[in-house]
Coordinates of C-alpha atoms and ligand atoms in Angstrom, one line a residue:
M73 CA 33.3 -90.5 -64.3
L74 CA 34.9 -92.9 -62.0
D75 CA 38.3 -91.5 -63.1
K76 CA 37.2 -88.3 -61.3
V77 CA 36.0 -90.4 -58.5
E78 CA 39.4 -92.3 -58.4
A79 CA 41.3 -88.8 -58.5
L80 CA 39.4 -87.2 -55.6
K81 CA 39.9 -90.3 -53.7
K82 CA 43.8 -89.3 -54.2
E83 CA 42.9 -85.8 -52.8
I84 CA 41.1 -86.9 -50.1
E85 CA 44.1 -89.1 -48.6
S86 CA 46.8 -86.8 -49.1
F87 CA 45.4 -83.4 -48.2
P88 CA 47.9 -82.2 -45.8
V89 CA 46.4 -81.7 -42.4
S90 CA 48.8 -81.1 -39.5
N91 CA 46.7 -79.2 -36.8
S92 CA 43.1 -78.0 -36.2
D93 CA 43.1 -75.0 -38.7
E94 CA 44.2 -77.4 -41.4
L95 CA 41.2 -79.9 -40.5
E96 CA 38.9 -76.9 -40.4
N97 CA 40.0 -76.6 -44.3
F98 CA 40.0 -80.2 -45.0
R99 CA 36.3 -80.5 -43.8
L100 CA 35.4 -77.1 -45.9
E101 CA 37.1 -78.8 -48.8
F102 CA 35.4 -81.9 -48.8
L103 CA 32.5 -82.7 -46.4
S104 CA 30.8 -79.2 -46.3
K105 CA 27.6 -78.2 -48.5
N106 CA 29.6 -77.0 -50.9
G107 CA 32.2 -79.3 -50.8
K108 CA 34.0 -81.4 -53.7
I109 CA 32.2 -84.4 -52.3
Q110 CA 28.7 -82.9 -52.5
S111 CA 29.4 -81.3 -55.9
M112 CA 30.4 -84.5 -57.3
F113 CA 26.9 -86.3 -56.1
K114 CA 25.2 -83.3 -57.9
M115 CA 26.4 -84.9 -60.9
I116 CA 24.6 -88.1 -61.0
G117 CA 22.5 -87.0 -63.5
Q118 CA 25.4 -86.9 -66.3
V119 CA 26.3 -90.9 -65.8
A120 CA 24.7 -93.6 -67.6
K121 CA 21.4 -95.3 -66.1
E122 CA 23.4 -98.5 -65.7
D123 CA 26.8 -97.1 -63.9
K124 CA 24.5 -95.0 -61.6
A125 CA 24.5 -97.5 -59.0
A126 CA 28.2 -98.2 -59.0
F127 CA 28.5 -94.3 -59.1
G128 CA 26.6 -94.4 -56.2
K129 CA 28.2 -96.8 -54.2
S130 CA 31.9 -95.1 -54.7
M131 CA 30.7 -92.1 -54.3
N132 CA 29.2 -92.9 -50.7
D133 CA 32.9 -94.9 -50.0
L134 CA 34.3 -91.6 -50.8
K135 CA 32.4 -90.0 -48.2
N136 CA 32.7 -92.3 -45.5
L137 CA 36.7 -92.4 -46.1
A138 CA 36.6 -88.5 -45.7
Q139 CA 34.4 -88.3 -42.8
D140 CA 36.6 -91.4 -41.4
R141 CA 39.8 -89.4 -42.0
F142 CA 38.4 -86.3 -40.3
D143 CA 37.2 -88.4 -37.0
E144 CA 40.3 -89.8 -36.7
L145 CA 42.2 -86.5 -37.0
Q146 CA 39.7 -84.6 -34.8
S147 CA 40.2 -87.0 -32.1
S148 CA 44.0 -87.3 -32.3
F149 CA 44.0 -83.4 -32.1
A150 CA 41.9 -83.3 -29.3
S151 CA 43.7 -86.1 -27.1
S152 CA 47.0 -83.9 -27.5
A153 CA 45.1 -80.7 -26.1
T154 CA 44.0 -82.9 -23.3
A155 CA 47.8 -83.6 -22.6
E156 CA 48.7 -80.3 -22.9
R157 CA 45.8 -79.2 -20.4
S158 CA 46.7 -82.0 -17.8
A159 CA 50.4 -80.9 -17.5
I160 CA 49.1 -77.6 -16.7
D161 CA 46.5 -78.8 -13.8
D162 CA 49.5 -80.9 -12.5
I163 CA 49.3 -79.5 -9.3
T164 CA 52.4 -80.9 -7.4
L165 CA 54.6 -78.5 -10.3
T166 CA 56.5 -75.7 -8.5
A167 CA 54.8 -72.4 -9.5
P168 CA 57.8 -70.4 -11.7
L169 CA 59.1 -67.7 -9.1
S170 CA 57.5 -64.1 -10.2
P171 CA 60.0 -61.4 -10.0
V172 CA 60.4 -59.4 -7.2
G173 CA 59.8 -55.5 -7.5
S174 CA 61.4 -52.9 -5.5
L175 CA 61.4 -49.0 -4.9
H176 CA 63.6 -47.0 -7.1
P177 CA 66.4 -45.9 -5.3
L178 CA 65.6 -42.3 -5.9
T179 CA 62.2 -43.1 -4.1
Q180 CA 64.6 -45.0 -1.4
T181 CA 66.5 -42.0 -1.0
L182 CA 63.7 -39.7 -0.5
E183 CA 61.8 -41.6 2.2
E184 CA 65.1 -41.5 4.0
M185 CA 65.2 -37.9 3.8
K186 CA 61.6 -37.5 4.5
S187 CA 62.3 -39.5 7.9
I188 CA 64.7 -37.6 8.8
F189 CA 63.0 -34.7 8.1
Y190 CA 59.7 -35.6 10.0
R191 CA 62.1 -36.6 13.1
L192 CA 63.4 -32.9 12.9
G193 CA 60.0 -31.7 13.1
F194 CA 59.1 -30.6 9.5
A195 CA 55.8 -31.4 7.8
I196 CA 55.5 -31.7 3.9
S197 CA 54.1 -29.8 1.2
H198 CA 53.9 -29.8 -2.7
G199 CA 53.3 -27.3 -5.3
P200 CA 52.6 -27.4 -9.3
E201 CA 55.4 -28.9 -11.5
I202 CA 54.2 -26.3 -14.0
E203 CA 54.8 -22.9 -12.4
D204 CA 54.2 -19.2 -13.5
D205 CA 57.0 -16.7 -13.8
F206 CA 56.0 -15.2 -10.6
H207 CA 56.2 -17.8 -8.2
N208 CA 59.6 -19.5 -9.9
F209 CA 61.1 -16.2 -10.5
T210 CA 60.0 -12.9 -9.5
A211 CA 58.8 -13.7 -6.1
L212 CA 62.1 -15.3 -5.1
N213 CA 63.9 -11.9 -6.1
F214 CA 65.3 -12.8 -9.6
P215 CA 66.4 -9.4 -11.2
P216 CA 64.3 -9.0 -14.8
N217 CA 67.5 -10.0 -16.8
H218 CA 68.6 -13.1 -14.8
P219 CA 70.1 -15.4 -17.0
A220 CA 68.0 -18.4 -15.2
R221 CA 64.9 -16.9 -17.2
D222 CA 66.5 -17.3 -20.4
E223 CA 65.2 -20.0 -22.8
Q224 CA 68.5 -21.7 -22.5
D225 CA 68.3 -22.6 -19.0
T226 CA 63.8 -23.2 -18.7
F227 CA 61.6 -24.9 -20.6
F228 CA 58.9 -22.4 -21.4
V229 CA 55.2 -23.5 -21.5
R230 CA 53.7 -20.4 -22.5
K231 CA 55.9 -17.4 -23.1
S232 CA 53.7 -14.1 -23.5
D233 CA 54.6 -11.0 -25.2
D234 CA 51.9 -9.1 -23.2
P235 CA 53.2 -7.8 -19.6
K236 CA 49.5 -8.8 -18.1
V237 CA 49.8 -12.5 -18.9
D238 CA 52.5 -14.5 -16.9
D239 CA 55.0 -16.8 -18.8
L240 CA 54.4 -20.3 -17.3
V241 CA 57.4 -22.4 -17.1
L242 CA 58.3 -26.0 -15.8
R243 CA 59.7 -24.8 -12.4
T244 CA 63.3 -25.0 -12.7
H245 CA 63.7 -25.4 -8.8
T246 CA 61.5 -26.3 -5.8
S247 CA 61.7 -22.9 -4.4
P248 CA 58.3 -21.2 -5.6
V249 CA 56.8 -24.0 -3.5
Q250 CA 58.0 -21.7 -0.8
I251 CA 56.3 -18.6 -2.0
R252 CA 52.9 -20.8 -2.4
L253 CA 53.4 -22.0 1.0
M254 CA 53.6 -18.5 3.0
E255 CA 50.9 -17.3 0.8
K256 CA 48.6 -19.9 2.2
Q257 CA 50.0 -20.4 5.8
K258 CA 51.1 -17.9 8.4
P259 CA 54.3 -18.6 10.5
P260 CA 55.6 -20.5 12.0
I261 CA 56.2 -22.7 9.2
R262 CA 58.7 -25.5 9.0
A263 CA 58.2 -27.9 5.9
I264 CA 60.0 -29.4 3.2
M265 CA 59.0 -29.8 -0.4
P266 CA 60.0 -32.5 -2.6
G267 CA 59.5 -32.5 -6.2
R268 CA 60.9 -33.1 -9.7
V269 CA 62.3 -29.9 -11.4
Y270 CA 63.2 -29.2 -15.2
R271 CA 66.0 -27.5 -16.8
N272 CA 67.2 -27.0 -20.3
E273 CA 70.4 -28.9 -20.3
A274 CA 72.4 -31.3 -22.2
V275 CA 72.3 -34.5 -21.1
S276 CA 75.3 -35.8 -19.8
P277 CA 77.0 -38.1 -16.9
K278 CA 76.4 -35.2 -14.7
S279 CA 73.3 -33.2 -16.0
Y280 CA 70.0 -34.4 -17.0
F281 CA 67.0 -32.3 -18.3
L282 CA 64.6 -33.3 -15.0
F283 CA 66.2 -34.1 -11.6
H284 CA 64.6 -33.8 -8.2
Q285 CA 65.3 -31.8 -5.2
V286 CA 64.0 -31.2 -1.5
E287 CA 63.2 -27.4 -0.6
A288 CA 63.0 -26.7 2.7
L289 CA 61.4 -23.8 4.8
Y290 CA 61.6 -22.8 8.4
V291 CA 60.1 -19.3 9.4
D292 CA 59.5 -17.9 12.7
E293 CA 60.6 -15.1 15.2
N294 CA 64.2 -15.4 15.7
V295 CA 65.3 -18.1 13.2
S296 CA 69.2 -17.7 13.0
V297 CA 72.4 -18.8 10.8
A298 CA 73.1 -21.2 13.8
D299 CA 69.8 -23.0 13.3
L300 CA 70.1 -23.3 9.9
K301 CA 73.7 -24.8 10.1
D302 CA 72.9 -26.9 12.9
T303 CA 69.9 -28.4 11.2
L304 CA 72.1 -29.1 7.9
I305 CA 74.8 -30.8 10.1
T306 CA 72.6 -32.9 11.8
F307 CA 70.8 -34.2 8.3
A308 CA 74.3 -34.7 7.0
K309 CA 74.9 -37.0 10.3
L310 CA 71.9 -39.0 10.3
M311 CA 72.1 -39.4 6.3
Y312 CA 75.6 -40.4 6.0
G313 CA 76.4 -41.3 10.0
N314 CA 78.6 -39.6 12.4
D315 CA 82.2 -39.5 10.9
V316 CA 80.7 -37.7 7.8
K317 CA 83.0 -35.2 6.1
Y318 CA 81.0 -31.9 5.1
R319 CA 81.7 -28.1 4.7
L320 CA 79.9 -25.0 4.4
R321 CA 81.0 -22.4 2.0
P322 CA 79.8 -19.1 1.0
G323 CA 77.0 -18.7 -2.2
F324 CA 74.6 -16.8 -3.7
F325 CA 71.3 -17.0 -4.6
P326 CA 68.8 -14.0 -5.0
F327 CA 66.1 -15.1 -2.5
T328 CA 68.7 -15.8 0.5
E329 CA 71.0 -13.5 2.5
P330 CA 73.4 -14.6 3.6
S331 CA 73.8 -17.8 1.5
L332 CA 75.7 -21.0 2.3
E333 CA 75.9 -24.1 0.1
M334 CA 77.0 -27.5 1.6
D335 CA 79.5 -30.2 0.2
I336 CA 80.1 -33.7 1.2
W337 CA 83.5 -35.4 0.6
W338 CA 82.9 -38.1 -1.9
G339 CA 85.7 -41.1 -2.3
S340 CA 88.1 -42.3 0.6
K341 CA 90.0 -40.4 2.7
E342 CA 93.1 -40.1 0.2
K343 CA 91.4 -39.8 -3.1
G344 CA 88.1 -38.0 -4.1
K345 CA 86.5 -34.8 -4.5
W346 CA 83.8 -32.5 -3.0
L347 CA 80.3 -33.1 -4.2
E348 CA 77.6 -30.0 -3.4
I349 CA 74.5 -31.1 -2.2
L350 CA 72.6 -28.1 -1.7
G351 CA 72.3 -24.3 -1.8
S352 CA 70.7 -22.6 1.2
G353 CA 70.4 -19.6 3.3
M354 CA 68.5 -16.9 5.3
V355 CA 65.2 -16.2 3.4
D356 CA 65.7 -12.2 1.5
P357 CA 63.4 -9.9 3.6
N358 CA 62.2 -9.0 -0.6
V359 CA 61.0 -12.9 -0.8
F360 CA 58.9 -12.0 2.7
K361 CA 57.3 -9.0 1.2
A362 CA 56.5 -10.9 -2.1
A363 CA 54.6 -13.6 0.0
G364 CA 52.7 -11.3 2.0
V365 CA 55.1 -12.3 5.2
D366 CA 56.3 -9.5 7.7
P367 CA 60.3 -9.0 7.5
E368 CA 60.1 -7.3 10.4
K369 CA 59.0 -9.5 12.5
Y370 CA 60.0 -12.9 11.2
T371 CA 63.2 -14.6 9.9
G372 CA 63.7 -18.0 8.2
F373 CA 66.4 -20.4 6.7
A374 CA 65.5 -22.4 3.3
W375 CA 67.3 -24.8 1.4
G376 CA 67.2 -26.7 -1.9
M377 CA 68.9 -30.1 -2.0
G378 CA 69.2 -32.1 -4.9
V379 CA 68.1 -35.9 -4.4
E380 CA 70.0 -37.4 -7.0
R381 CA 73.1 -36.0 -5.5
I382 CA 72.6 -37.7 -1.9
A383 CA 71.4 -40.9 -4.0
I384 CA 75.0 -40.6 -6.1
L385 CA 77.0 -39.9 -2.6
K386 CA 74.7 -42.8 -0.9
H387 CA 75.6 -45.7 -3.5
G388 CA 78.6 -44.5 -5.4
I389 CA 76.9 -44.0 -8.6
D390 CA 78.7 -42.3 -11.1
D391 CA 76.2 -41.6 -14.1
I392 CA 73.1 -39.7 -13.2
R393 CA 71.6 -41.1 -16.3
S394 CA 71.2 -44.5 -14.6
F395 CA 68.2 -43.1 -12.5
Y396 CA 66.3 -42.5 -15.5
E397 CA 67.0 -45.4 -18.0
N398 CA 65.2 -48.0 -15.9
D399 CA 67.6 -50.6 -16.7
I400 CA 67.2 -53.8 -14.8
R401 CA 70.3 -54.7 -14.3
F402 CA 70.8 -51.1 -12.2
L403 CA 67.5 -51.0 -10.6
E404 CA 68.1 -54.8 -9.3
Q405 CA 70.9 -53.7 -7.1
F406 CA 68.8 -51.4 -5.0
N407 CA 66.6 -54.4 -3.7
Ligands
DAH780 N1 66.9 -23.0 -5.6 C1 68.1 -23.5 -5.5 C2 68.6 -23.9 -6.9 O1 68.0 -24.6 -7.3 C3 68.6 -24.1 -4.3 C4 68.5 -23.2 -2.9 C5 69.4 -22.5 -2.7 C6 67.5 -23.4 -2.3 C7 69.1 -21.6 -1.7 C8 66.8 -22.6 -1.6 C9 68.2 -21.8 -0.9 O2 65.7 -22.6 -0.7 O3 67.6 -21.1 0.4 O4 70.0 -24.0 -7.4

């Protein structure tokens, strides 16, 4: 029996303890009610009468040994924890700098565009990103088989065979907000309508399946093409400076007649290219009718600008995908 006591003693001395979890294992192994020392105490019945006193004494020594090792380890772990804590509590240490965030370049561009249009007297309006076919296409004078209505260009949310149930789409442009605005507000109307739009396009440096537009609508008596041109040129100058190089070209859209597109020169004087930033035109009378505005009394202009294009020109970005990847090295350049 005394051999067993000796063996347990060695075990207690060599049990590896290097952290407080292991110390708890040590306690369970030796010092707890079901631990090895208590179990061995219970074996006193098997010890010969004359050896009982010696056994009892060596067991007590064993218990003290384990308890001492436990106490010693416990206080050493406690003091290193205090040392750690007091390092944190050192109020003279400089605090780590917290990273500074900034507005996304598209948000910055949009804010700049909005402030220009506020100056020019435009209010702001919003519409839903999930649109019905009527607002996204029909009311905007798209013929029934126009290619934009195709699944190749448009993300459908609901496509119905029942002619009484309208299809639902992710809006392919912000122009449907024009219709919604005219449905709820009588002219004069002068508003911009910024927002996200979606197109079913292959992702490349030049195109992405979502982007942003700023739509505009100005409806009143006697609004003319000259007003449209004047507003667009004023915008280009306020956004890019008085020496901005721009051109207006004829275009075609189902919802405007006549239609114009605006390009801005991208690059240096010698080397560069034209970048289209918007489509625009005089609101087609069919659009006024669909939205409940009298085309005999009112005329109006509208445009849809690409926010990414405006930002690309402002900052010389050459890959549209960088706007959506949230790469901190890209974003940090716009602090
Ligand atoms: N909705 C057109 C597009 O996404 C852009 C556009 C062209 C908007 C002419 C207009 C407009 O309001 O008058 O390509």
